[in-house]
């Protein structure tokens, strides 16, 4: 796999640049792991605190939604944040959008990129995927124990040089024409994720919906959804809070879909 030659991540720069209360305050930066979600799950078992974060230079078995492989060469930004209970099922289901909004806001304001959020969990630039979010939760009995917010950003490598990555992907290097400093970006993403999560925890959904609606690019698009029990095709009409969306079927009927029941999404 061809990667852009660059200095390795400097964990001291991340620690020095962090302005968060909890997120990233307990931090591990790995040369390589299977998946930062795996590494964070292992640390969660061993008692890692809320906000614990794993960053990896490279993932050998990065994974995406719906069991897909997530190709994760050196030069990317691969991280997972541990969120410990107490939290409601609703707030776990809102985490993918929180991650996507945090990434898009930071990339746009820090780097001047015009990225958008594509429901349910992508950050895209000109319809090409720059970043994806994978949330995995663990329950104990009926109780949610923790959730892992995994975020992947194609940063300092050329997606075109990695044959396993589809042509509908993009990287910051390709968009900007030169590599970025990843350390300050990690800090800003952790800070913005924490800010949005605090809004969610305090019930201030409006504080999240406003940036989401200004960044989103799914409304008006035709989509085909595979749900747990059926398929539905229609036009993405709007968000109904952070965990539901409204799809208008070809018959003109609005249907409210819970994002957690969605198995796969294809934009037509
Ligand atoms: C998707 O779009 O399908 C989600 C991709 C999520 C990738 C990130 S990279 C960090 C974390 N570790 C993983 O194995 N996956 C997520």
CSV table of N, CA and C and ligand atoms in Angstrom, one decimal, residues 34-37 59 61-66 68 70 72 77-80 121-122 129 131-134 150-153, ligand 1:
chain,number,residue,atom,x,y,z
A,34,UNK,N,-5.3,-3.4,14.8
A,34,UNK,CA,-6.3,-4.0,13.9
A,34,UNK,C,-7.3,-2.9,13.6
A,35,UNK,N,-8.0,-2.4,14.6
A,35,UNK,CA,-9.0,-1.3,14.5
A,35,UNK,C,-8.9,-0.5,15.8
A,36,UNK,N,-9.0,0.8,15.7
A,36,UNK,CA,-9.0,1.6,17.0
A,36,UNK,C,-10.2,1.2,17.8
A,37,UNK,N,-11.3,0.8,17.1
A,37,UNK,CA,-12.5,0.4,17.9
A,37,UNK,C,-12.2,-0.9,18.7
A,59,UNK,N,-4.4,1.1,10.5
A,59,UNK,CA,-5.2,0.0,10.9
A,59,UNK,C,-5.1,-1.2,9.9
A,61,UNK,N,-7.0,-3.9,10.1
A,61,UNK,CA,-8.4,-4.5,9.8
A,61,UNK,C,-9.4,-3.4,10.2
A,62,UNK,N,-9.3,-2.2,9.7
A,62,UNK,CA,-10.2,-1.2,9.9
A,62,UNK,C,-11.6,-1.6,9.4
A,63,UNK,N,-12.7,-1.3,10.0
A,63,UNK,CA,-14.0,-1.7,9.5
A,63,UNK,C,-14.9,-0.5,9.4
A,64,UNK,N,-15.8,-0.6,8.5
A,64,UNK,CA,-16.8,0.4,8.3
A,64,UNK,C,-18.2,-0.1,8.7
A,65,UNK,N,-19.2,0.6,8.3
A,65,UNK,CA,-20.6,0.2,8.6
A,65,UNK,C,-20.9,-1.1,7.7
A,66,UNK,N,-21.9,-1.8,8.1
A,66,UNK,CA,-22.4,-2.9,7.4
A,66,UNK,C,-21.4,-4.0,7.1
A,68,UNK,N,-18.4,-3.6,6.2
A,68,UNK,CA,-17.4,-3.3,5.1
A,68,UNK,C,-16.0,-3.1,5.7
A,70,UNK,N,-12.6,-1.0,6.0
A,70,UNK,CA,-12.3,0.4,5.9
A,70,UNK,C,-10.7,0.5,5.7
A,72,UNK,N,-7.2,1.7,5.8
A,72,UNK,CA,-6.6,2.7,6.7
A,72,UNK,C,-5.1,2.8,6.7
A,77,UNK,N,-6.3,9.6,9.5
A,77,UNK,CA,-6.6,9.9,10.9
A,77,UNK,C,-7.7,8.9,11.3
A,78,UNK,N,-7.2,8.0,12.2
A,78,UNK,CA,-8.1,6.9,12.6
A,78,UNK,C,-8.1,7.0,14.1
A,79,UNK,N,-9.3,7.2,14.6
A,79,UNK,CA,-9.5,7.4,16.1
A,79,UNK,C,-10.8,6.8,16.6
A,80,UNK,N,-10.8,6.5,17.9
A,80,UNK,CA,-12.0,6.0,18.6
A,80,UNK,C,-12.1,6.6,19.9
A,121,UNK,N,-23.9,8.9,8.0
A,121,UNK,CA,-22.6,9.1,8.8
A,121,UNK,C,-21.4,9.5,8.0
A,122,UNK,N,-21.6,10.0,6.8
A,122,UNK,CA,-20.5,10.3,6.0
A,122,UNK,C,-20.2,11.8,6.0
A,129,UNK,N,-16.4,10.6,-0.7
A,129,UNK,CA,-16.3,10.4,0.7
A,129,UNK,C,-14.9,10.7,1.3
A,131,UNK,N,-14.7,11.0,4.9
A,131,UNK,CA,-14.7,10.5,6.2
A,131,UNK,C,-15.9,9.7,6.5
A,132,UNK,N,-15.7,8.7,7.4
A,132,UNK,CA,-16.9,7.9,7.9
A,132,UNK,C,-16.8,7.7,9.4
A,133,UNK,N,-18.0,7.3,9.9
A,133,UNK,CA,-18.1,7.2,11.4
A,133,UNK,C,-18.7,5.8,11.7
A,134,UNK,N,-18.2,5.1,12.6
A,134,UNK,CA,-18.7,3.8,13.0
A,134,UNK,C,-18.9,3.8,14.5
A,150,UNK,N,-16.1,5.6,16.5
A,150,UNK,CA,-14.9,5.5,15.6
A,150,UNK,C,-15.0,6.5,14.5
A,151,UNK,N,-13.9,7.2,14.3
A,151,UNK,CA,-14.0,8.2,13.2
A,151,UNK,C,-12.7,8.0,12.3
A,152,UNK,N,-13.0,8.0,11.0
A,152,UNK,CA,-11.9,7.8,10.1
A,152,UNK,C,-11.9,9.0,9.0
A,153,UNK,N,-10.7,9.6,8.9
A,153,UNK,CA,-10.6,10.7,7.9
A,153,UNK,C,-9.5,10.4,7.0
B,1,LIG,C1,-18.1,3.9,7.4
B,1,LIG,O1,-18.2,4.9,6.7
B,1,LIG,O2,-18.5,2.8,6.9
B,1,LIG,C2,-17.5,4.0,8.7
B,1,LIG,C3,-16.0,4.1,8.7
B,1,LIG,C4,-15.4,4.2,10.1
B,1,LIG,C5,-13.9,4.1,10.1
B,1,LIG,C6,-13.3,4.4,11.4
B,1,LIG,S1,-11.5,4.5,11.4
B,1,LIG,C7,-11.5,4.5,13.1
B,1,LIG,C8,-12.4,3.5,13.6
B,1,LIG,N1,-11.9,2.2,13.5
B,1,LIG,C9,-12.4,1.3,12.6
B,1,LIG,O3,-12.1,0.2,12.4
B,1,LIG,N2,-13.4,2.0,12.0
B,1,LIG,C10,-13.6,3.4,12.5
